[in-house]
PDB file of C-alpha atoms in Angstrom:
ATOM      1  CA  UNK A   1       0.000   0.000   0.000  1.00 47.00           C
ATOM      2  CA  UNK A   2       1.374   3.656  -0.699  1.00 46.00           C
ATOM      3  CA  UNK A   3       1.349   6.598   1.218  1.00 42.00           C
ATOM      4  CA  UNK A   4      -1.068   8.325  -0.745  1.00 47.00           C
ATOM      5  CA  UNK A   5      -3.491   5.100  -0.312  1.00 49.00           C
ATOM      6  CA  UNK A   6      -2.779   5.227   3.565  1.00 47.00           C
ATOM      7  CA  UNK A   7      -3.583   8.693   3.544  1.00 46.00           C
ATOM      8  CA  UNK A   8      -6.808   8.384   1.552  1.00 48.00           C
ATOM      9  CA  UNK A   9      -7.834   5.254   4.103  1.00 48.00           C
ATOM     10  CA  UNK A  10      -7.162   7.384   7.308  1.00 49.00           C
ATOM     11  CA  UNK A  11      -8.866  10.723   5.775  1.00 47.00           C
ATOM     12  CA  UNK A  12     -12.340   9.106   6.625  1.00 44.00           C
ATOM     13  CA  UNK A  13     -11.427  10.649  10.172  1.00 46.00           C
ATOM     14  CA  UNK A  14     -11.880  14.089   9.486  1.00 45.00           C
ATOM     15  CA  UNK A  15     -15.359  13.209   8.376  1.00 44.00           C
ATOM     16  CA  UNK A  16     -16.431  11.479  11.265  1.00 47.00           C
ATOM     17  CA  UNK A  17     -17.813  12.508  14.366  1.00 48.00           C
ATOM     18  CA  UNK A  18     -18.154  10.589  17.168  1.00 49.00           C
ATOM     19  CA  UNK A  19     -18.123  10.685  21.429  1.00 50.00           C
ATOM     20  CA  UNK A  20     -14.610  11.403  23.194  1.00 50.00           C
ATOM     21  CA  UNK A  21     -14.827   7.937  24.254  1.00 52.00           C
ATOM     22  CA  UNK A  22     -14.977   6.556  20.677  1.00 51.00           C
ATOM     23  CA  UNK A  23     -11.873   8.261  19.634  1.00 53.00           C
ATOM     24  CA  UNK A  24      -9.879   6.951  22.876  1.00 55.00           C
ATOM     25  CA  UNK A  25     -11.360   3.758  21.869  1.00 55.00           C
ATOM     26  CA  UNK A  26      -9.653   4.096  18.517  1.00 55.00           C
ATOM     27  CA  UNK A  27      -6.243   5.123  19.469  1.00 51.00           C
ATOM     28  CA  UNK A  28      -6.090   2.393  21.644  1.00 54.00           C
ATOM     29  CA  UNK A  29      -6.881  -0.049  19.046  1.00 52.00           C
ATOM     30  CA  UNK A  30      -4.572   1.747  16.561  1.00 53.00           C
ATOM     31  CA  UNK A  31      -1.703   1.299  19.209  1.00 54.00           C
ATOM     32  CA  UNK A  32      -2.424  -2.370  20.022  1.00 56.00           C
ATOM     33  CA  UNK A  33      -2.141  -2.720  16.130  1.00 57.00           C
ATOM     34  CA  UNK A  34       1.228  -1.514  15.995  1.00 49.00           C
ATOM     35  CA  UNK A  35       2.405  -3.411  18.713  1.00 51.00           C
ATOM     36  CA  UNK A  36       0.892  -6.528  17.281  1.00 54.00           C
ATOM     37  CA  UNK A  37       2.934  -5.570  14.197  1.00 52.00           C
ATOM     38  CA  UNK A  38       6.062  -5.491  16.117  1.00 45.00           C
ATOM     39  CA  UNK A  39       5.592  -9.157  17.514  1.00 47.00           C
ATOM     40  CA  UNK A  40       4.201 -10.299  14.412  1.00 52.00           C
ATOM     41  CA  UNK A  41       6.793 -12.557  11.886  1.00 48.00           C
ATOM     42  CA  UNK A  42       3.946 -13.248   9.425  1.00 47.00           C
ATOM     43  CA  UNK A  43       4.440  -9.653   8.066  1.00 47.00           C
ATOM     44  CA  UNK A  44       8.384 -10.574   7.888  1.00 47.00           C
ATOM     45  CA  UNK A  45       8.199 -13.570   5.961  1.00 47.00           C
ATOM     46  CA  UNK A  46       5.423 -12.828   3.327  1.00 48.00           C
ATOM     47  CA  UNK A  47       7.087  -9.519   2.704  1.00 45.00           C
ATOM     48  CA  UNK A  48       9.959 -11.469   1.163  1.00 45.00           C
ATOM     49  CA  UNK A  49       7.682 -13.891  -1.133  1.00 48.00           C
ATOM     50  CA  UNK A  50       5.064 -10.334  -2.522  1.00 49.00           C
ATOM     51  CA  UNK A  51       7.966  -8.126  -2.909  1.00 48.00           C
ATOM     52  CA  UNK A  52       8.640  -6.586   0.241  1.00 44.00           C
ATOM     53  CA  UNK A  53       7.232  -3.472   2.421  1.00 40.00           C
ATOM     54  CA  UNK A  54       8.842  -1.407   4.695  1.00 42.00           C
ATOM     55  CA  UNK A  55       8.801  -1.602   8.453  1.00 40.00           C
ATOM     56  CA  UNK A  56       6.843   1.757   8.606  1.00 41.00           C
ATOM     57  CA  UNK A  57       4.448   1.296   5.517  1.00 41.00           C
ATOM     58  CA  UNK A  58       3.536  -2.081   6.656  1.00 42.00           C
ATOM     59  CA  UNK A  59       2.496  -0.500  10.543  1.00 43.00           C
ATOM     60  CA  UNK A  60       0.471   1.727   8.682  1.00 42.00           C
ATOM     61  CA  UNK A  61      -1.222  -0.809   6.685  1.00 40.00           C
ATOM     62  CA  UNK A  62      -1.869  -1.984   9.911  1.00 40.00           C
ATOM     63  CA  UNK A  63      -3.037   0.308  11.351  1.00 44.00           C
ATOM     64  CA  UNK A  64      -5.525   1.545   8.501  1.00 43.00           C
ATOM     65  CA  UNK A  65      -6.877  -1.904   8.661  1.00 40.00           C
ATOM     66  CA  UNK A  66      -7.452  -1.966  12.282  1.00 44.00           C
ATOM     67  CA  UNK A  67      -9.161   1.937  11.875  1.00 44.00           C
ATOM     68  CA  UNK A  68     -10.936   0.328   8.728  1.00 42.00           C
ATOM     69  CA  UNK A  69     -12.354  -2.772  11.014  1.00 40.00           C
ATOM     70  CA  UNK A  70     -13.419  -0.043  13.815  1.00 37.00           C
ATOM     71  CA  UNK A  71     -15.452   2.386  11.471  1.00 37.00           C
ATOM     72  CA  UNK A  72     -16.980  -0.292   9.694  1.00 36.00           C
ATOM     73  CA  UNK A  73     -18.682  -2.187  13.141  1.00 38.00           C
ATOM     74  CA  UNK A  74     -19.170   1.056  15.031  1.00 38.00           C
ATOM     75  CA  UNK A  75     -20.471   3.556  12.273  1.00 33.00           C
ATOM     76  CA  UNK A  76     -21.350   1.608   8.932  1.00 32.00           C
ATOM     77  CA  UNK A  77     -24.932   0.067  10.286  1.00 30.00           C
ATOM     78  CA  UNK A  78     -25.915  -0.160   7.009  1.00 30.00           C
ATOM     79  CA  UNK A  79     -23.173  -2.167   5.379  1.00 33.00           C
ATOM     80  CA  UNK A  80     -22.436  -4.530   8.483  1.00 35.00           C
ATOM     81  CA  UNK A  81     -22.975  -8.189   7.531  1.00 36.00           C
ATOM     82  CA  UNK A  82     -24.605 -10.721   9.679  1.00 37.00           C
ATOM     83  CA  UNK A  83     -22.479 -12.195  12.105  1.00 37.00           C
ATOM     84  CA  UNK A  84     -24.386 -15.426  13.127  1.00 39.00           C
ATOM     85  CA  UNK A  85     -21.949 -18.095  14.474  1.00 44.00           C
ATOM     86  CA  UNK A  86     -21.921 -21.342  14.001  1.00 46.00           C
ATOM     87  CA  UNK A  87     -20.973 -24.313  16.630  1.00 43.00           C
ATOM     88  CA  UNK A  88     -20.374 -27.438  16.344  1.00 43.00           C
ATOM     89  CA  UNK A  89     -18.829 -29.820  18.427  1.00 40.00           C
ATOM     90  CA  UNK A  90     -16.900 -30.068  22.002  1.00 37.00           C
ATOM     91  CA  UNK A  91     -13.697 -29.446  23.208  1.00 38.00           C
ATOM     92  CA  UNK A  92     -10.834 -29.956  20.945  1.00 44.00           C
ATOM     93  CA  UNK A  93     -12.751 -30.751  17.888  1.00 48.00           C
ATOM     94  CA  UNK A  94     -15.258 -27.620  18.531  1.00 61.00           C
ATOM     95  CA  UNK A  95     -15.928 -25.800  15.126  1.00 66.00           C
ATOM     96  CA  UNK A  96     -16.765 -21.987  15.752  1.00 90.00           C
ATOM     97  CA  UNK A  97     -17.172 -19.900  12.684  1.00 94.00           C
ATOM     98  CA  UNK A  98     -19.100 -16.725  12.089  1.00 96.00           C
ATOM     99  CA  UNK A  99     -21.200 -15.673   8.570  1.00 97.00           C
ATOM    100  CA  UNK A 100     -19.181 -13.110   6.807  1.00 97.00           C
ATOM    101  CA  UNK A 101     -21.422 -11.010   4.109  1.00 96.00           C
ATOM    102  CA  UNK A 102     -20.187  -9.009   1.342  1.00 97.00           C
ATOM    103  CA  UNK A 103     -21.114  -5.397  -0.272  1.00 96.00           C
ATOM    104  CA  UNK A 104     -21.966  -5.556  -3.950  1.00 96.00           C
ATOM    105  CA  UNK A 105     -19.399  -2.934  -4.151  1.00 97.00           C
ATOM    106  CA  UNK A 106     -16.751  -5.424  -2.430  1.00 97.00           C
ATOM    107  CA  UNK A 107     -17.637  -8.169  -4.650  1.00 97.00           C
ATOM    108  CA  UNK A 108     -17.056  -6.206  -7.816  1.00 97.00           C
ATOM    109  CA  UNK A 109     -13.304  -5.118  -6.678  1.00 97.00           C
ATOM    110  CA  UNK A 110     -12.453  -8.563  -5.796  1.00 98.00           C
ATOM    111  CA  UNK A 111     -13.088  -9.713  -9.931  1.00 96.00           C
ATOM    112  CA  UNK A 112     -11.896  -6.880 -11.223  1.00 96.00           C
ATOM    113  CA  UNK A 113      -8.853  -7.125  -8.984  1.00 97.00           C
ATOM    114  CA  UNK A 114      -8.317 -11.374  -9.566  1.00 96.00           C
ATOM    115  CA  UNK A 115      -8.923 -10.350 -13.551  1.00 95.00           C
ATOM    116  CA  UNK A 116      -6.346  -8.321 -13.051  1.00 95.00           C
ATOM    117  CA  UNK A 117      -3.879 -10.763 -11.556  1.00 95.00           C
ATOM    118  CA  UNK A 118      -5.198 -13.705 -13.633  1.00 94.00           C
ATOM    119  CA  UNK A 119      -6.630 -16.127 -10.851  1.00 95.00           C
ATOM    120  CA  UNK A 120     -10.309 -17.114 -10.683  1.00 95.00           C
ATOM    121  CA  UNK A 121     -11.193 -15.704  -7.144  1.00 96.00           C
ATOM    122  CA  UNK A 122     -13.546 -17.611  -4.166  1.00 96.00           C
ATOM    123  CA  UNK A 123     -14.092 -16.006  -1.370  1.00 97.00           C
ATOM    124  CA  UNK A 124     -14.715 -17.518   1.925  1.00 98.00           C
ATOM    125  CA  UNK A 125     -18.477 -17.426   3.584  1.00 97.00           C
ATOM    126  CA  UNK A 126     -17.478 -18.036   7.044  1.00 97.00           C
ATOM    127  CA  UNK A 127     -14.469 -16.741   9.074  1.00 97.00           C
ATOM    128  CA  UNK A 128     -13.357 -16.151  12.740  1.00 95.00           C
ATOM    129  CA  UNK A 129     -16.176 -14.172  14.863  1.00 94.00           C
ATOM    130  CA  UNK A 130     -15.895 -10.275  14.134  1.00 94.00           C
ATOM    131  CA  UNK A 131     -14.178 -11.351  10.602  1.00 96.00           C
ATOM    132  CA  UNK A 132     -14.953  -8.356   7.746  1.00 97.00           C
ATOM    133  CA  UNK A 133     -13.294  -7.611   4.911  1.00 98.00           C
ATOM    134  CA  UNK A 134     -11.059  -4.628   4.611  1.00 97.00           C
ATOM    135  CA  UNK A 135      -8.473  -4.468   1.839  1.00 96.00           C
ATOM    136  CA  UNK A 136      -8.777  -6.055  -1.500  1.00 97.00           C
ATOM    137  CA  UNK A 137      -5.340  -5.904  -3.384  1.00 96.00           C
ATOM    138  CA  UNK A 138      -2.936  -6.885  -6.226  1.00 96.00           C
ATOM    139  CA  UNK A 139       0.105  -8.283  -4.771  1.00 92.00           C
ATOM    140  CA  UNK A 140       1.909  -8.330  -7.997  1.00 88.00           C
ATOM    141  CA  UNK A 141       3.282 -11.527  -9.345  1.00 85.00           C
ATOM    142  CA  UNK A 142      -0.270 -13.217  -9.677  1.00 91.00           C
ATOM    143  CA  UNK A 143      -1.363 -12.566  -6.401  1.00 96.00           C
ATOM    144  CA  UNK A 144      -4.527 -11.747  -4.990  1.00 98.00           C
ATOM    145  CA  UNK A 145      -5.153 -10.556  -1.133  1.00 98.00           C
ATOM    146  CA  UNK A 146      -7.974 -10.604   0.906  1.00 98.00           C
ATOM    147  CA  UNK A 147      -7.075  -9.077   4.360  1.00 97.00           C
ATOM    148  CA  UNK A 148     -10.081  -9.793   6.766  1.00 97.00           C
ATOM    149  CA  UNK A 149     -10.123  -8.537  10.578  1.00 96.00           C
ATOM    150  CA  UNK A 150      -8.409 -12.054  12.003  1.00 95.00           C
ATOM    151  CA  UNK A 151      -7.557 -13.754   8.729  1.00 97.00           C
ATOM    152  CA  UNK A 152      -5.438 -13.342   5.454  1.00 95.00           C
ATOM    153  CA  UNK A 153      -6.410 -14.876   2.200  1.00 98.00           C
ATOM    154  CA  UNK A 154      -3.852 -15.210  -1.006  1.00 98.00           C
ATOM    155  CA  UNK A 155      -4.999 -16.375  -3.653  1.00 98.00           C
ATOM    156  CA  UNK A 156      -2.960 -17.458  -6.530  1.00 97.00           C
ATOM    157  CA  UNK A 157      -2.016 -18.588  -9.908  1.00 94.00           C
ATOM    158  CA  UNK A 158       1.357 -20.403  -8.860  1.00 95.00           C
ATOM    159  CA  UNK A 159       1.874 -22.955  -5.974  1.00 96.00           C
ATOM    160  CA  UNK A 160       2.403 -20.816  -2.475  1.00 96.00           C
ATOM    161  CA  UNK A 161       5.183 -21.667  -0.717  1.00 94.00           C
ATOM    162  CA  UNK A 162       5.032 -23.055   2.680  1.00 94.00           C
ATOM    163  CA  UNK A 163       5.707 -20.479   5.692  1.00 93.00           C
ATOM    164  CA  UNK A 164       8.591 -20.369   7.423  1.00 91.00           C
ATOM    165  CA  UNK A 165       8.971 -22.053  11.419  1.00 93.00           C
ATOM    166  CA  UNK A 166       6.495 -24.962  10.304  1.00 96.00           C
ATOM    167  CA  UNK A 167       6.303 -27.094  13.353  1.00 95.00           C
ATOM    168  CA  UNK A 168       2.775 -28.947  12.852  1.00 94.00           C
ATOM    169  CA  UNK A 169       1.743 -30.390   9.223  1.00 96.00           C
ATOM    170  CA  UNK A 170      -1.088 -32.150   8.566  1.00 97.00           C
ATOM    171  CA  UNK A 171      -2.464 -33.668   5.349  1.00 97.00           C
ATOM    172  CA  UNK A 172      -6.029 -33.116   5.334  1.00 96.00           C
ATOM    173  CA  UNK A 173      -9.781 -32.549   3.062  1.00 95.00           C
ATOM    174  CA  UNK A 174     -11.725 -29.294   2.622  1.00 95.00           C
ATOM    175  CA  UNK A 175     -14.321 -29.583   0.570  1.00 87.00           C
ATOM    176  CA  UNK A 176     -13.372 -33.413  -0.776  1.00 90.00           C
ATOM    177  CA  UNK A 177     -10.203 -32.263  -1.780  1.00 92.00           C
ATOM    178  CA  UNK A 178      -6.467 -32.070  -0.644  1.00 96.00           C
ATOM    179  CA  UNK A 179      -5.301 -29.366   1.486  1.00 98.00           C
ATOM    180  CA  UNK A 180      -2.661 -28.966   4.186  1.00 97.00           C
ATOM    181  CA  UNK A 181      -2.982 -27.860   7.766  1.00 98.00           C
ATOM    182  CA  UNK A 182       0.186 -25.603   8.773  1.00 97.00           C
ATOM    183  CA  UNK A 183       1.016 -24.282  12.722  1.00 95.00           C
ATOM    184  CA  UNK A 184       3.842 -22.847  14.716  1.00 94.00           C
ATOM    185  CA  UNK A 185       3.029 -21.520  18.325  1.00 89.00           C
ATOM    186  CA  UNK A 186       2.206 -18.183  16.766  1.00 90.00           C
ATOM    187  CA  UNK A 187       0.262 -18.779  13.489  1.00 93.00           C
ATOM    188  CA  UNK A 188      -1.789 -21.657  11.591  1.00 96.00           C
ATOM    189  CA  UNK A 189      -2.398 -21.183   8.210  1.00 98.00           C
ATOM    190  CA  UNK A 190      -4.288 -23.903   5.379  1.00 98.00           C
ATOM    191  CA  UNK A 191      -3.292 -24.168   1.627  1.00 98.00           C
ATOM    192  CA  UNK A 192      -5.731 -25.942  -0.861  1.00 97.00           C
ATOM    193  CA  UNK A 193      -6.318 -25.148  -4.698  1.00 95.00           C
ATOM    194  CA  UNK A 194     -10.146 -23.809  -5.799  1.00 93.00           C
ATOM    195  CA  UNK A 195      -9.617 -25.100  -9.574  1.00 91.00           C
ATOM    196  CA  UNK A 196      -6.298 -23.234 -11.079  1.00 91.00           C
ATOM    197  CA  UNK A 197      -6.214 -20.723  -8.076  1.00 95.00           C
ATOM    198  CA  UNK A 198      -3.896 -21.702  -5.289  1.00 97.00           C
ATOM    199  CA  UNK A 199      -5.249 -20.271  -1.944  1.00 98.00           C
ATOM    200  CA  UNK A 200      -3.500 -19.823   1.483  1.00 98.00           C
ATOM    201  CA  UNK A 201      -5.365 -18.721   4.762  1.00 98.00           C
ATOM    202  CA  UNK A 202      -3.209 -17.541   7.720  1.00 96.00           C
ATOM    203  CA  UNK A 203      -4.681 -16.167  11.029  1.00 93.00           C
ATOM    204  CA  UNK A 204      -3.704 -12.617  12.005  1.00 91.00           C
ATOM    205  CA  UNK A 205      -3.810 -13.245  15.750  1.00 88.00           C
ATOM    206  CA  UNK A 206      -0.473 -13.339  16.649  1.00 86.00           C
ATOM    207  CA  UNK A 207      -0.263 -16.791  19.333  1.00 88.00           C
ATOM    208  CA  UNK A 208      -3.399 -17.525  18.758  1.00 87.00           C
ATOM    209  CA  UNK A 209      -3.532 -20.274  16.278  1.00 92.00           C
ATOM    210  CA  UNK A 210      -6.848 -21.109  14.577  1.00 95.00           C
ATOM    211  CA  UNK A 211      -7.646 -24.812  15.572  1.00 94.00           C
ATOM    212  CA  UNK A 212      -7.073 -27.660  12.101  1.00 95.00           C
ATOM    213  CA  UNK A 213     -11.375 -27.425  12.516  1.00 95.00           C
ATOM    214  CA  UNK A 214     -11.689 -23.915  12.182  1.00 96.00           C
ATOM    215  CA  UNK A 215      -9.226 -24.241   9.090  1.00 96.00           C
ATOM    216  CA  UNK A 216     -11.405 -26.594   7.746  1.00 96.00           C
ATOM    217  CA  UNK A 217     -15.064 -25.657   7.630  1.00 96.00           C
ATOM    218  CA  UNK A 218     -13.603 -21.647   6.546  1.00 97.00           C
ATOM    219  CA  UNK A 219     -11.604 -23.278   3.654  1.00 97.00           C
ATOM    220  CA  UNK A 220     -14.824 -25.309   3.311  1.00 97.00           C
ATOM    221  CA  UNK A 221     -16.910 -22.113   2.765  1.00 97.00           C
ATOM    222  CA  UNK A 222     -15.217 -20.547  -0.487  1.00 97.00           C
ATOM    223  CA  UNK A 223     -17.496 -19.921  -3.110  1.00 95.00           C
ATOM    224  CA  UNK A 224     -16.803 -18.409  -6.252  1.00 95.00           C
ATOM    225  CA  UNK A 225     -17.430 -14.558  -6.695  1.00 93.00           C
ATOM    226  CA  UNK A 226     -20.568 -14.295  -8.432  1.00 76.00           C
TER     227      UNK A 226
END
């Protein structure tokens, strides 16, 4: 993301008005964002694979998709999917996933986007509770990305490489077809193929792994854009 995009994301501010305790509510979350950043080696490693981003652009990506999540739940009534969630199951093997609705306006930059890249795009129906999308953007070299509140979506037309600091892999099904289950003690992520798109999911809660389950029935959930 450039500066002038950051800027244009973080303008929205000077049009909004809200209570005193709103705002402190927002620079608190803006902070927590940029010290998530700092503990964060997702950022580090995927940097190297879409062509890199500075330290200080990437905290403000961050950050505008942190202020992007807060504007959209507290002041966007209109726009703000469902958010039923679904459970299934007990302890361990407990599968809890919430709805996640799209904008008609959302749908139509995610084609345009993937027709720009070259990958046939699906986009996922269920996420993490809170989940809503907030950036839709080429990552150069055939790359599509799908940055949700909690999760990260590329989507591909080459094989993604697997993560770096792998310590659980696990060779699974979504959907009837082959996909792999990939944790460390700070992220999980799941790569399958939709067709002739490769597609990876990573969690964006830093040591906070989302369970193989979870993985499952979100990769489960992609749908074609219509």
């Amino acid at each position: 993301m450039e500066y002038e995009d950051i800027q244009e994301r973080l303008s929205v501010l000077r049009t909004v008005s809200m209570p005193f305790e709103r705002e402190e509510d927002i620079t608190s979350h803006l902070q927590n964002e940029i010290e998530k950043y700092k503990q964060r080696n997702r950022r580090k490693s995927w940097s190297r694979q879409l062509g890199g981003i500075g330290s200080v652009s990437a905290a403000l990506v961050v950050c505008a998709v942190g202020l992007g999540a807060i504007l959209y739940h507290g002041h966007s009534s209109a726009a703000r999917p469902n958010s039923t969630t679904a459970t299934q199951g007990q302890g361990q093997n407990q599968i809890s996933t919430a709805v996640i609705s799209y904008t008609h306006s959302q749908l139509s930059q995610i084609q345009q986007t993937a027709q720009a890249v070259g990958v046939s795009a699906s986009i996922p129906s269920q996420g993490t509770p809170g989940d809503v999308l907030t950036i839709v953007k080429n990552g150069g070299k055939g790359n599509l990305i799908l940055d949700y509140t909690n999760i990260w979506v590329i989507e591909s037309a080459s094989p993604i490489e697997q993560p770096f600091g792998i310590t659980t892999l696990s060779n699974i099904t979504v959907g009837g077809q082959a996909a792999t289950y990939m944790a460390n003690t700070q992220n999980s992520f799941l790569r399958f193929q939709r067709g002739n798109t490769y597609i990876m999911i990573e969690n964006l809660v830093s040591g906070n792994p989302i369970s193989q389950q979870n993985m499952q029935a979100i990769g489960a959930s992609f749908q074609p854009v219509q």
